[in-house]
Amino acid sequence: MNFEPYPFEKLNTLLQGITPNSEYESSILTIGEPQFETPHFIQKALCNSAAQLRKYPKTAGEDELREAQREFVEKRFNVKLTDKEIIPTFGTREVLFNFPQFFLFDKKEPTIAFTNPFYQIYEGAAIASRAKSIYLNLTQENGFKPEIDEEKLSSCHLVILNSPNNPTTSTLSLEELSIWVKLALKYDFVLLNDECYSEIYTKNPTPSLLEASLHVGNSSFKNVLVINSISKRSSAPGLRSGFIAGDENILREYINYRTYIGCASPLPLQSAAAAAWREEEHVEEAREIYKKNFEAAREILEIEIPEATFYLWLRVPNALEFTKKLYKNYNVKVLPGEYLGRDDENGFNPGKDFIRIALVEDTQKIKSALKRIKECLS
């Protein structure tokens, strides 16, 4: 298998040999990892359940965690799932990598479509599945929303959307998601939405593909799946708690496949995750911090505040050179957008001339970094 280096490896190569300006405090705004302490009640739940380390965890997840996740979905999206319509996962990276391999294994000429730019695990899953990749380009001209080409979609077995989107910050409305559900039913492909940023919204709660499925009368979630994670919402990426939910006919076979993978979450992590999924106050507090960070960005960089995520997708002249200059002169690290995208059949990379900025620090640090970015731009 020939995998592309991860974006952060490419960034390290780009910045190799550059000595940053020591007059400024280092500011690393590259990775989507919240730089806030995991709430104490989650840490306490983890400590209190440490004795469970003596037991093997179930592949299907413990009842406590499954119930907490179903409660979250019902409370947040007004969607009531059965126990057969959800599977706890070890975060979402592993499921995004192994689910396509499971699902595409028996397909002749497997084909997967996903948004471009993208979370690189989508591409890795396609390579591991020996699948043809179709890019759904996200550009300024289309509002960073995937354009629909029914001829191409008709050949797909699996389509991965990512709304709210990393890195472009775009969000699909309920009606837009509903169109995609209808397409999945029309052309009989499985539609999976990566919803890991659903809880980091700035004003109105963002919709789920599960809601859209019900909206068009697809109450069995046929061909529809979503994934979600606790990493962003609870500042707890180390808990590795996620889930995949939707079409129970697909999940019934997928859970059998998962028994061979060996990625069941340790019981103490499951107990702590269950506590986190059930509690909303800490999520609201985190949203307020990110909102203040976006308000600072609007004031300093004069940009519009996105509907969701904690990123800025900023157009700059010559992103690679700008990234080097910003690091050298101002000690700020950002991620060039072209590292998150690929050239399409026409040689066009929709990430080119953009940088992704992760607003994952406290507001004071973010303001300092944004001012340096503005000075570098000018």
mmCIF file of C-alpha atoms in Angstrom:
data_model
loop_
_atom_site.group_PDB
_atom_site.id
_atom_site.type_symbol
_atom_site.label_atom_id
_atom_site.label_comp_id
_atom_site.label_asym_id
_atom_site.label_seq_id
_atom_site.Cartn_x
_atom_site.Cartn_y
_atom_site.Cartn_z
ATOM 1 C CA MET A 1 0.000 0.000 0.000
ATOM 2 C CA ASN A 2 1.253 3.453 -0.847
ATOM 3 C CA PHE A 3 -0.065 5.993 1.648
ATOM 4 C CA GLU A 4 0.574 9.718 1.399
ATOM 5 C CA PRO A 5 2.500 11.254 4.316
ATOM 6 C CA TYR A 6 0.160 12.863 6.829
ATOM 7 C CA PRO A 7 -0.285 16.655 6.502
ATOM 8 C CA PHE A 8 1.677 17.273 9.688
ATOM 9 C CA GLU A 9 4.632 15.295 8.335
ATOM 10 C CA LYS A 10 4.561 17.440 5.194
ATOM 11 C CA LEU A 11 4.442 20.550 7.375
ATOM 12 C CA ASN A 12 7.482 19.420 9.344
ATOM 13 C CA THR A 13 9.358 18.928 6.081
ATOM 14 C CA LEU A 14 8.274 22.358 4.825
ATOM 15 C CA LEU A 15 9.485 24.098 7.998
ATOM 16 C CA GLN A 16 12.654 22.053 8.404
ATOM 17 C CA GLY A 17 15.705 24.243 8.913
ATOM 18 C CA ILE A 18 13.688 27.358 9.744
ATOM 19 C CA THR A 19 14.419 28.993 13.096
ATOM 20 C CA PRO A 20 11.313 30.797 14.377
ATOM 21 C CA ASN A 21 11.490 34.312 15.800
ATOM 22 C CA SER A 22 12.119 33.828 19.535
ATOM 23 C CA GLU A 23 10.761 37.288 20.320
ATOM 24 C CA TYR A 24 7.305 35.736 20.086
ATOM 25 C CA GLU A 25 5.779 32.941 22.132
ATOM 26 C CA SER A 26 5.304 29.785 20.071
ATOM 27 C CA SER A 27 1.746 29.363 18.794
ATOM 28 C CA ILE A 28 0.793 26.037 17.207
ATOM 29 C CA LEU A 29 -2.565 26.269 15.455
ATOM 30 C CA THR A 30 -2.230 23.233 13.228
ATOM 31 C CA ILE A 31 -3.927 20.256 14.858
ATOM 32 C CA GLY A 32 -7.596 19.972 15.793
ATOM 33 C CA GLU A 33 -6.880 19.066 19.395
ATOM 34 C CA PRO A 34 -8.590 21.172 22.082
ATOM 35 C CA GLN A 35 -5.939 22.648 24.373
ATOM 36 C CA PHE A 36 -8.218 22.713 27.411
ATOM 37 C CA GLU A 37 -8.248 20.485 30.451
ATOM 38 C CA THR A 38 -10.673 17.592 30.238
ATOM 39 C CA PRO A 39 -13.531 18.407 32.681
ATOM 40 C CA HIS A 40 -12.893 17.100 36.194
ATOM 41 C CA PHE A 41 -16.081 15.031 36.389
ATOM 42 C CA ILE A 42 -14.854 13.009 33.401
ATOM 43 C CA GLN A 43 -11.431 12.516 34.976
ATOM 44 C CA LYS A 44 -13.107 11.475 38.229
ATOM 45 C CA ALA A 45 -15.307 8.934 36.442
ATOM 46 C CA LEU A 46 -12.194 7.480 34.840
ATOM 47 C CA CYS A 47 -10.362 7.175 38.152
ATOM 48 C CA ASN A 48 -13.371 5.678 39.911
ATOM 49 C CA SER A 49 -13.660 2.932 37.316
ATOM 50 C CA ALA A 50 -9.973 2.000 37.165
ATOM 51 C CA ALA A 51 -10.643 -1.312 38.921
ATOM 52 C CA GLN A 52 -12.484 -2.475 35.787
ATOM 53 C CA LEU A 53 -9.147 -2.841 34.033
ATOM 54 C CA ARG A 54 -9.156 -6.454 35.192
ATOM 55 C CA LYS A 55 -11.965 -7.248 32.719
ATOM 56 C CA TYR A 56 -12.027 -7.611 28.961
ATOM 57 C CA PRO A 57 -14.369 -5.124 27.263
ATOM 58 C CA LYS A 58 -17.098 -6.236 24.860
ATOM 59 C CA THR A 59 -16.645 -5.490 21.175
ATOM 60 C CA ALA A 60 -20.216 -4.193 21.078
ATOM 61 C CA GLY A 61 -19.603 -1.817 24.000
ATOM 62 C CA GLU A 62 -21.064 -1.885 27.480
ATOM 63 C CA ASP A 63 -24.750 -1.196 28.017
ATOM 64 C CA GLU A 64 -23.945 1.943 30.011
ATOM 65 C CA LEU A 65 -22.099 3.543 27.096
ATOM 66 C CA ARG A 66 -24.548 2.443 24.401
ATOM 67 C CA GLU A 67 -27.431 3.867 26.418
ATOM 68 C CA ALA A 68 -25.604 7.159 27.030
ATOM 69 C CA GLN A 69 -24.867 7.549 23.329
ATOM 70 C CA ARG A 70 -28.448 6.785 22.339
ATOM 71 C CA GLU A 71 -29.631 9.341 24.907
ATOM 72 C CA PHE A 72 -27.274 11.889 23.390
ATOM 73 C CA VAL A 73 -28.635 11.304 19.882
ATOM 74 C CA GLU A 74 -32.233 11.542 21.077
ATOM 75 C CA LYS A 75 -31.660 14.668 23.150
ATOM 76 C CA ARG A 76 -29.526 16.450 20.573
ATOM 77 C CA PHE A 77 -31.183 15.435 17.280
ATOM 78 C CA ASN A 78 -34.623 14.190 18.401
ATOM 79 C CA VAL A 79 -33.823 10.805 16.833
ATOM 80 C CA LYS A 80 -34.614 7.699 18.837
ATOM 81 C CA LEU A 81 -32.308 4.827 17.946
ATOM 82 C CA THR A 82 -32.737 1.174 18.828
ATOM 83 C CA ASP A 83 -29.829 -0.684 20.381
ATOM 84 C CA LYS A 84 -29.222 -2.361 17.001
ATOM 85 C CA GLU A 85 -28.805 0.994 15.273
ATOM 86 C CA ILE A 86 -25.660 2.138 17.105
ATOM 87 C CA ILE A 87 -22.198 0.723 17.808
ATOM 88 C CA PRO A 88 -19.684 2.369 20.155
ATOM 89 C CA THR A 89 -16.275 2.708 18.511
ATOM 90 C CA PHE A 90 -12.721 3.440 19.616
ATOM 91 C CA GLY A 91 -12.948 7.048 18.502
ATOM 92 C CA THR A 92 -13.875 7.592 14.860
ATOM 93 C CA ARG A 93 -10.537 7.355 13.089
ATOM 94 C CA GLU A 94 -10.522 3.582 13.309
ATOM 95 C CA VAL A 95 -14.080 3.209 12.039
ATOM 96 C CA LEU A 96 -13.450 5.616 9.155
ATOM 97 C CA PHE A 97 -10.498 3.446 8.167
ATOM 98 C CA ASN A 98 -11.906 -0.039 8.651
ATOM 99 C CA PHE A 99 -15.590 0.418 7.756
ATOM 100 C CA PRO A 100 -14.863 1.098 4.055
ATOM 101 C CA GLN A 101 -12.630 -1.989 3.961
ATOM 102 C CA PHE A 102 -15.443 -4.080 5.457
ATOM 103 C CA PHE A 103 -18.156 -2.637 3.250
ATOM 104 C CA LEU A 104 -16.256 -2.579 -0.052
ATOM 105 C CA PHE A 105 -14.608 -5.998 0.309
ATOM 106 C CA ASP A 106 -17.030 -7.889 -1.950
ATOM 107 C CA LYS A 107 -17.693 -5.069 -4.423
ATOM 108 C CA LYS A 108 -16.511 -5.351 -7.981
ATOM 109 C CA GLU A 109 -14.549 -2.252 -8.934
ATOM 110 C CA PRO A 110 -15.216 -0.606 -5.538
ATOM 111 C CA THR A 111 -15.738 3.132 -5.738
ATOM 112 C CA ILE A 112 -15.778 5.666 -2.932
ATOM 113 C CA ALA A 113 -16.513 9.383 -3.112
ATOM 114 C CA PHE A 114 -15.561 11.898 -0.466
ATOM 115 C CA THR A 115 -15.219 15.625 0.012
ATOM 116 C CA ASN A 116 -11.989 17.308 -1.119
ATOM 117 C CA PRO A 117 -10.148 18.712 0.875
ATOM 118 C CA PHE A 118 -10.611 16.036 3.509
ATOM 119 C CA TYR A 119 -9.577 14.267 6.691
ATOM 120 C CA GLN A 120 -6.797 12.085 5.293
ATOM 121 C CA ILE A 121 -8.152 8.860 6.768
ATOM 122 C CA TYR A 122 -10.813 8.877 4.002
ATOM 123 C CA GLU A 123 -8.085 8.558 1.402
ATOM 124 C CA GLY A 124 -6.254 5.934 3.455
ATOM 125 C CA ALA A 125 -9.420 3.832 3.631
ATOM 126 C CA ALA A 126 -9.856 4.065 -0.136
ATOM 127 C CA ILE A 127 -6.265 2.939 -0.725
ATOM 128 C CA ALA A 128 -6.596 0.042 1.733
ATOM 129 C CA SER A 129 -9.854 -0.979 0.024
ATOM 130 C CA ARG A 130 -8.306 -0.826 -3.452
ATOM 131 C CA ALA A 131 -11.129 1.528 -4.315
ATOM 132 C CA LYS A 132 -11.398 4.189 -6.979
ATOM 133 C CA SER A 133 -11.721 7.648 -5.399
ATOM 134 C CA ILE A 134 -14.081 10.335 -6.649
ATOM 135 C CA TYR A 135 -13.463 13.797 -5.243
ATOM 136 C CA LEU A 136 -16.349 16.047 -4.246
ATOM 137 C CA ASN A 137 -14.562 19.380 -4.507
ATOM 138 C CA LEU A 138 -15.293 22.093 -1.941
ATOM 139 C CA THR A 139 -14.530 25.509 -3.403
ATOM 140 C CA GLN A 140 -15.257 29.125 -2.670
ATOM 141 C CA GLU A 141 -17.460 29.180 -5.771
ATOM 142 C CA ASN A 142 -19.753 26.390 -4.531
ATOM 143 C CA GLY A 143 -19.828 27.676 -0.958
ATOM 144 C CA PHE A 144 -17.544 24.808 0.099
ATOM 145 C CA LYS A 145 -20.436 22.380 -0.343
ATOM 146 C CA PRO A 146 -20.137 19.169 -2.384
ATOM 147 C CA GLU A 147 -21.553 19.485 -5.860
ATOM 148 C CA ILE A 148 -23.833 16.732 -7.088
ATOM 149 C CA ASP A 149 -22.860 14.846 -10.253
ATOM 150 C CA GLU A 150 -25.429 12.063 -10.551
ATOM 151 C CA GLU A 151 -23.534 10.280 -13.302
ATOM 152 C CA LYS A 152 -20.520 9.865 -11.048
ATOM 153 C CA LEU A 153 -22.580 9.092 -7.964
ATOM 154 C CA SER A 154 -24.417 6.326 -9.795
ATOM 155 C CA SER A 155 -21.159 4.343 -9.883
ATOM 156 C CA CYS A 156 -20.396 4.787 -6.163
ATOM 157 C CA HIS A 157 -20.713 2.179 -3.448
ATOM 158 C CA LEU A 158 -19.857 4.509 -0.566
ATOM 159 C CA VAL A 159 -20.035 8.308 -0.227
ATOM 160 C CA ILE A 160 -18.500 10.121 2.747
ATOM 161 C CA LEU A 161 -19.696 13.605 3.619
ATOM 162 C CA ASN A 162 -18.277 15.714 6.419
ATOM 163 C CA SER A 163 -20.717 18.267 7.780
ATOM 164 C CA PRO A 164 -19.825 20.395 9.698
ATOM 165 C CA ASN A 165 -16.742 20.311 7.540
ATOM 166 C CA ASN A 166 -13.076 20.054 8.381
ATOM 167 C CA PRO A 167 -11.271 22.084 7.090
ATOM 168 C CA THR A 168 -13.609 24.490 5.243
ATOM 169 C CA THR A 169 -16.089 25.003 8.165
ATOM 170 C CA SER A 170 -19.108 24.728 5.826
ATOM 171 C CA THR A 171 -22.312 23.137 7.111
ATOM 172 C CA LEU A 172 -25.033 21.409 5.100
ATOM 173 C CA SER A 173 -28.614 22.341 5.979
ATOM 174 C CA LEU A 174 -31.320 19.781 6.738
ATOM 175 C CA GLU A 175 -32.701 20.220 3.222
ATOM 176 C CA GLU A 176 -29.263 19.786 1.639
ATOM 177 C CA LEU A 177 -28.610 16.644 3.660
ATOM 178 C CA SER A 178 -32.062 15.372 2.679
ATOM 179 C CA ILE A 179 -31.139 15.647 -1.005
ATOM 180 C CA TRP A 180 -28.132 13.434 -0.355
ATOM 181 C CA VAL A 181 -30.306 10.838 1.434
ATOM 182 C CA LYS A 182 -32.594 10.689 -1.609
ATOM 183 C CA LEU A 183 -29.567 10.198 -3.847
ATOM 184 C CA ALA A 184 -28.313 7.350 -1.648
ATOM 185 C CA LEU A 185 -31.669 5.618 -2.015
ATOM 186 C CA LYS A 186 -31.960 6.364 -5.737
ATOM 187 C CA TYR A 187 -28.522 5.017 -6.655
ATOM 188 C CA ASP A 188 -28.248 2.506 -3.800
ATOM 189 C CA PHE A 189 -24.971 3.716 -2.320
ATOM 190 C CA VAL A 190 -24.215 3.944 1.387
ATOM 191 C CA LEU A 191 -24.008 7.522 2.625
ATOM 192 C CA LEU A 192 -21.888 8.205 5.701
ATOM 193 C CA ASN A 193 -21.666 11.625 7.335
ATOM 194 C CA ASP A 194 -18.703 12.408 9.584
ATOM 195 C CA GLU A 195 -20.345 14.570 12.263
ATOM 196 C CA CYS A 196 -17.444 14.911 14.696
ATOM 197 C CA TYR A 197 -17.820 18.713 14.792
ATOM 198 C CA SER A 198 -21.601 18.740 15.269
ATOM 199 C CA GLU A 199 -21.370 20.087 18.821
ATOM 200 C CA ILE A 200 -18.948 22.938 18.123
ATOM 201 C CA TYR A 201 -21.477 25.326 16.624
ATOM 202 C CA THR A 202 -21.468 29.085 17.023
ATOM 203 C CA LYS A 203 -25.178 29.920 16.952
ATOM 204 C CA ASN A 204 -27.745 27.317 15.910
ATOM 205 C CA PRO A 205 -27.361 23.559 16.431
ATOM 206 C CA THR A 206 -26.274 21.843 13.231
ATOM 207 C CA PRO A 207 -28.441 19.071 11.715
ATOM 208 C CA SER A 208 -27.573 15.380 11.514
ATOM 209 C CA LEU A 209 -27.910 13.088 8.520
ATOM 210 C CA LEU A 210 -30.112 10.939 10.763
ATOM 211 C CA GLU A 211 -32.559 13.823 11.020
ATOM 212 C CA ALA A 212 -32.470 14.231 7.254
ATOM 213 C CA SER A 213 -33.203 10.539 6.811
ATOM 214 C CA LEU A 214 -36.335 10.855 8.929
ATOM 215 C CA HIS A 215 -37.198 14.099 7.143
ATOM 216 C CA VAL A 216 -37.557 12.256 3.816
ATOM 217 C CA GLY A 217 -39.409 9.311 5.349
ATOM 218 C CA ASN A 218 -36.469 6.919 5.526
ATOM 219 C CA SER A 219 -37.232 5.867 9.091
ATOM 220 C CA SER A 220 -35.182 2.659 8.869
ATOM 221 C CA PHE A 221 -32.086 4.712 7.919
ATOM 222 C CA LYS A 222 -31.605 2.503 4.851
ATOM 223 C CA ASN A 223 -28.164 3.261 3.316
ATOM 224 C CA VAL A 224 -27.579 5.991 5.920
ATOM 225 C CA LEU A 225 -24.862 6.070 8.575
ATOM 226 C CA VAL A 226 -23.320 8.745 10.791
ATOM 227 C CA ILE A 227 -20.294 8.802 13.032
ATOM 228 C CA ASN A 228 -19.635 11.098 15.957
ATOM 229 C CA SER A 229 -17.013 11.533 18.642
ATOM 230 C CA ILE A 230 -16.488 12.883 22.111
ATOM 231 C CA SER A 231 -13.024 14.272 21.318
ATOM 232 C CA LYS A 232 -14.031 17.774 20.269
ATOM 233 C CA ARG A 233 -17.204 18.260 22.319
ATOM 234 C CA SER A 234 -15.627 17.238 25.634
ATOM 235 C CA SER A 235 -11.961 18.163 25.112
ATOM 236 C CA ALA A 236 -11.257 14.474 25.632
ATOM 237 C CA PRO A 237 -9.604 12.989 22.537
ATOM 238 C CA GLY A 238 -7.714 10.563 24.771
ATOM 239 C CA LEU A 239 -10.947 8.811 25.752
ATOM 240 C CA ARG A 240 -11.247 7.505 22.170
ATOM 241 C CA SER A 241 -15.030 7.385 22.360
ATOM 242 C CA GLY A 242 -17.134 7.525 19.227
ATOM 243 C CA PHE A 243 -19.997 5.709 17.576
ATOM 244 C CA ILE A 244 -21.411 4.700 14.232
ATOM 245 C CA ALA A 245 -25.199 4.762 13.904
ATOM 246 C CA GLY A 246 -27.906 4.203 11.320
ATOM 247 C CA ASP A 247 -28.852 1.283 9.046
ATOM 248 C CA GLU A 248 -29.099 -1.751 11.338
ATOM 249 C CA ASN A 249 -28.789 -4.220 8.455
ATOM 250 C CA ILE A 250 -25.316 -2.885 7.694
ATOM 251 C CA LEU A 251 -24.340 -2.586 11.353
ATOM 252 C CA ARG A 252 -25.421 -6.174 12.071
ATOM 253 C CA GLU A 253 -22.704 -7.490 9.771
ATOM 254 C CA TYR A 254 -20.210 -4.787 10.705
ATOM 255 C CA ILE A 255 -20.296 -5.710 14.402
ATOM 256 C CA ASN A 256 -19.331 -9.289 13.452
ATOM 257 C CA TYR A 257 -16.391 -7.892 11.483
ATOM 258 C CA ARG A 258 -15.354 -5.756 14.448
ATOM 259 C CA THR A 259 -14.947 -8.784 16.697
ATOM 260 C CA TYR A 260 -11.810 -9.615 14.710
ATOM 261 C CA ILE A 261 -10.280 -6.128 14.859
ATOM 262 C CA GLY A 262 -9.576 -6.013 18.579
ATOM 263 C CA CYS A 263 -10.323 -2.327 19.102
ATOM 264 C CA ALA A 264 -12.815 -2.520 21.965
ATOM 265 C CA SER A 265 -12.489 0.399 24.361
ATOM 266 C CA PRO A 266 -11.172 -0.388 27.880
ATOM 267 C CA LEU A 267 -13.927 -0.407 30.498
ATOM 268 C CA PRO A 268 -12.651 2.612 32.496
ATOM 269 C CA LEU A 269 -12.636 4.664 29.297
ATOM 270 C CA GLN A 270 -16.181 3.549 28.534
ATOM 271 C CA SER A 271 -17.400 4.568 31.995
ATOM 272 C CA ALA A 272 -15.812 8.004 31.716
ATOM 273 C CA ALA A 273 -17.155 8.416 28.189
ATOM 274 C CA ALA A 274 -20.672 7.524 29.281
ATOM 275 C CA ALA A 275 -20.528 10.287 31.877
ATOM 276 C CA ALA A 276 -19.308 12.750 29.244
ATOM 277 C CA TRP A 277 -21.949 11.858 26.651
ATOM 278 C CA ARG A 278 -24.694 12.468 29.226
ATOM 279 C CA GLU A 279 -23.517 15.896 30.397
ATOM 280 C CA GLU A 280 -24.096 19.081 28.382
ATOM 281 C CA GLU A 281 -22.994 21.972 30.602
ATOM 282 C CA HIS A 282 -19.289 21.432 29.903
ATOM 283 C CA VAL A 283 -20.019 21.388 26.168
ATOM 284 C CA GLU A 284 -21.820 24.721 26.379
ATOM 285 C CA GLU A 285 -18.843 26.193 28.223
ATOM 286 C CA ALA A 286 -16.468 24.993 25.494
ATOM 287 C CA ARG A 287 -18.718 26.434 22.790
ATOM 288 C CA GLU A 288 -18.541 29.825 24.477
ATOM 289 C CA ILE A 289 -14.734 29.773 24.373
ATOM 290 C CA TYR A 290 -14.702 28.912 20.678
ATOM 291 C CA LYS A 291 -17.308 31.573 20.018
ATOM 292 C CA LYS A 292 -15.098 34.198 21.676
ATOM 293 C CA ASN A 293 -12.176 32.987 19.579
ATOM 294 C CA PHE A 294 -14.232 33.442 16.417
ATOM 295 C CA GLU A 295 -15.328 36.897 17.556
ATOM 296 C CA ALA A 296 -11.653 37.793 17.975
ATOM 297 C CA ALA A 297 -10.978 36.488 14.463
ATOM 298 C CA ARG A 298 -13.824 38.579 13.067
ATOM 299 C CA GLU A 299 -12.446 41.673 14.772
ATOM 300 C CA ILE A 300 -8.782 41.118 13.860
ATOM 301 C CA LEU A 301 -8.967 39.449 10.451
ATOM 302 C CA GLU A 302 -12.353 40.856 9.416
ATOM 303 C CA ILE A 303 -13.759 37.446 8.506
ATOM 304 C CA GLU A 304 -17.264 36.036 8.869
ATOM 305 C CA ILE A 305 -17.881 33.693 11.768
ATOM 306 C CA PRO A 306 -18.641 30.164 10.478
ATOM 307 C CA GLU A 307 -21.612 28.134 11.645
ATOM 308 C CA ALA A 308 -19.520 25.391 13.226
ATOM 309 C CA THR A 309 -16.116 23.780 13.956
ATOM 310 C CA PHE A 310 -13.178 25.613 15.566
ATOM 311 C CA TYR A 311 -11.262 26.332 12.357
ATOM 312 C CA LEU A 312 -10.597 29.247 10.078
ATOM 313 C CA TRP A 313 -10.219 28.433 6.367
ATOM 314 C CA LEU A 314 -8.331 31.489 5.231
ATOM 315 C CA ARG A 315 -7.342 32.384 1.691
ATOM 316 C CA VAL A 316 -3.768 33.674 1.451
ATOM 317 C CA PRO A 317 -1.342 34.398 -1.386
ATOM 318 C CA ASN A 318 0.959 31.413 -1.920
ATOM 319 C CA ALA A 319 0.033 29.346 1.128
ATOM 320 C CA LEU A 320 3.305 27.407 1.328
ATOM 321 C CA GLU A 321 5.457 30.537 1.308
ATOM 322 C CA PHE A 322 3.067 32.294 3.687
ATOM 323 C CA THR A 323 3.249 29.351 6.119
ATOM 324 C CA LYS A 324 7.064 29.491 6.127
ATOM 325 C CA LYS A 325 7.127 33.272 6.526
ATOM 326 C CA LEU A 326 4.582 33.177 9.363
ATOM 327 C CA TYR A 327 6.615 30.587 11.228
ATOM 328 C CA LYS A 328 9.975 32.254 10.650
ATOM 329 C CA ASN A 329 8.981 35.856 11.432
ATOM 330 C CA TYR A 330 6.124 35.402 13.905
ATOM 331 C CA ASN A 331 6.528 31.901 15.452
ATOM 332 C CA VAL A 332 3.020 30.788 14.436
ATOM 333 C CA LYS A 333 2.353 27.401 12.865
ATOM 334 C CA VAL A 334 -0.644 26.873 10.567
ATOM 335 C CA LEU A 335 -1.435 24.141 8.054
ATOM 336 C CA PRO A 336 -1.346 24.751 4.283
ATOM 337 C CA GLY A 337 -4.690 23.793 2.756
ATOM 338 C CA GLU A 338 -3.186 21.939 -0.181
ATOM 339 C CA TYR A 339 -1.847 19.341 2.243
ATOM 340 C CA LEU A 340 -5.473 18.523 3.071
ATOM 341 C CA GLY A 341 -6.591 18.175 -0.552
ATOM 342 C CA ARG A 342 -5.652 16.353 -3.727
ATOM 343 C CA ASP A 343 -5.479 17.260 -7.399
ATOM 344 C CA ASP A 344 -8.678 16.243 -9.182
ATOM 345 C CA GLU A 345 -8.860 14.834 -12.714
ATOM 346 C CA ASN A 346 -8.218 18.343 -14.039
ATOM 347 C CA GLY A 347 -5.144 18.903 -11.869
ATOM 348 C CA PHE A 348 -7.002 21.241 -9.503
ATOM 349 C CA ASN A 349 -6.413 21.075 -5.747
ATOM 350 C CA PRO A 350 -9.229 22.978 -3.970
ATOM 351 C CA GLY A 351 -7.085 23.404 -0.872
ATOM 352 C CA LYS A 352 -4.441 25.426 -2.677
ATOM 353 C CA ASP A 353 -4.053 29.069 -1.571
ATOM 354 C CA PHE A 354 -5.758 28.383 1.765
ATOM 355 C CA ILE A 355 -4.479 27.780 5.266
ATOM 356 C CA ARG A 356 -6.291 26.056 8.117
ATOM 357 C CA ILE A 357 -6.074 27.724 11.514
ATOM 358 C CA ALA A 358 -7.224 25.764 14.574
ATOM 359 C CA LEU A 359 -8.603 28.117 17.247
ATOM 360 C CA VAL A 360 -8.047 25.608 20.031
ATOM 361 C CA GLU A 361 -6.222 27.765 22.602
ATOM 362 C CA ASP A 362 -7.660 30.215 25.128
ATOM 363 C CA THR A 363 -8.840 33.523 23.697
ATOM 364 C CA GLN A 364 -5.875 35.572 24.904
ATOM 365 C CA LYS A 365 -3.397 33.290 23.100
ATOM 366 C CA ILE A 366 -5.597 33.178 20.013
ATOM 367 C CA LYS A 367 -5.768 36.974 19.849
ATOM 368 C CA SER A 368 -1.990 37.213 20.012
ATOM 369 C CA ALA A 369 -1.560 34.672 17.207
ATOM 370 C CA LEU A 370 -4.246 36.260 15.019
ATOM 371 C CA LYS A 371 -2.618 39.673 15.318
ATOM 372 C CA ARG A 372 0.643 38.162 14.105
ATOM 373 C CA ILE A 373 -1.161 36.488 11.215
ATOM 374 C CA LYS A 374 -2.719 39.820 10.271
ATOM 375 C CA GLU A 375 0.670 41.544 10.377
ATOM 376 C CA CYS A 376 2.142 38.801 8.191
ATOM 377 C CA LEU A 377 -0.700 39.212 5.706
ATOM 378 C CA SER A 378 -0.134 42.926 5.472
#
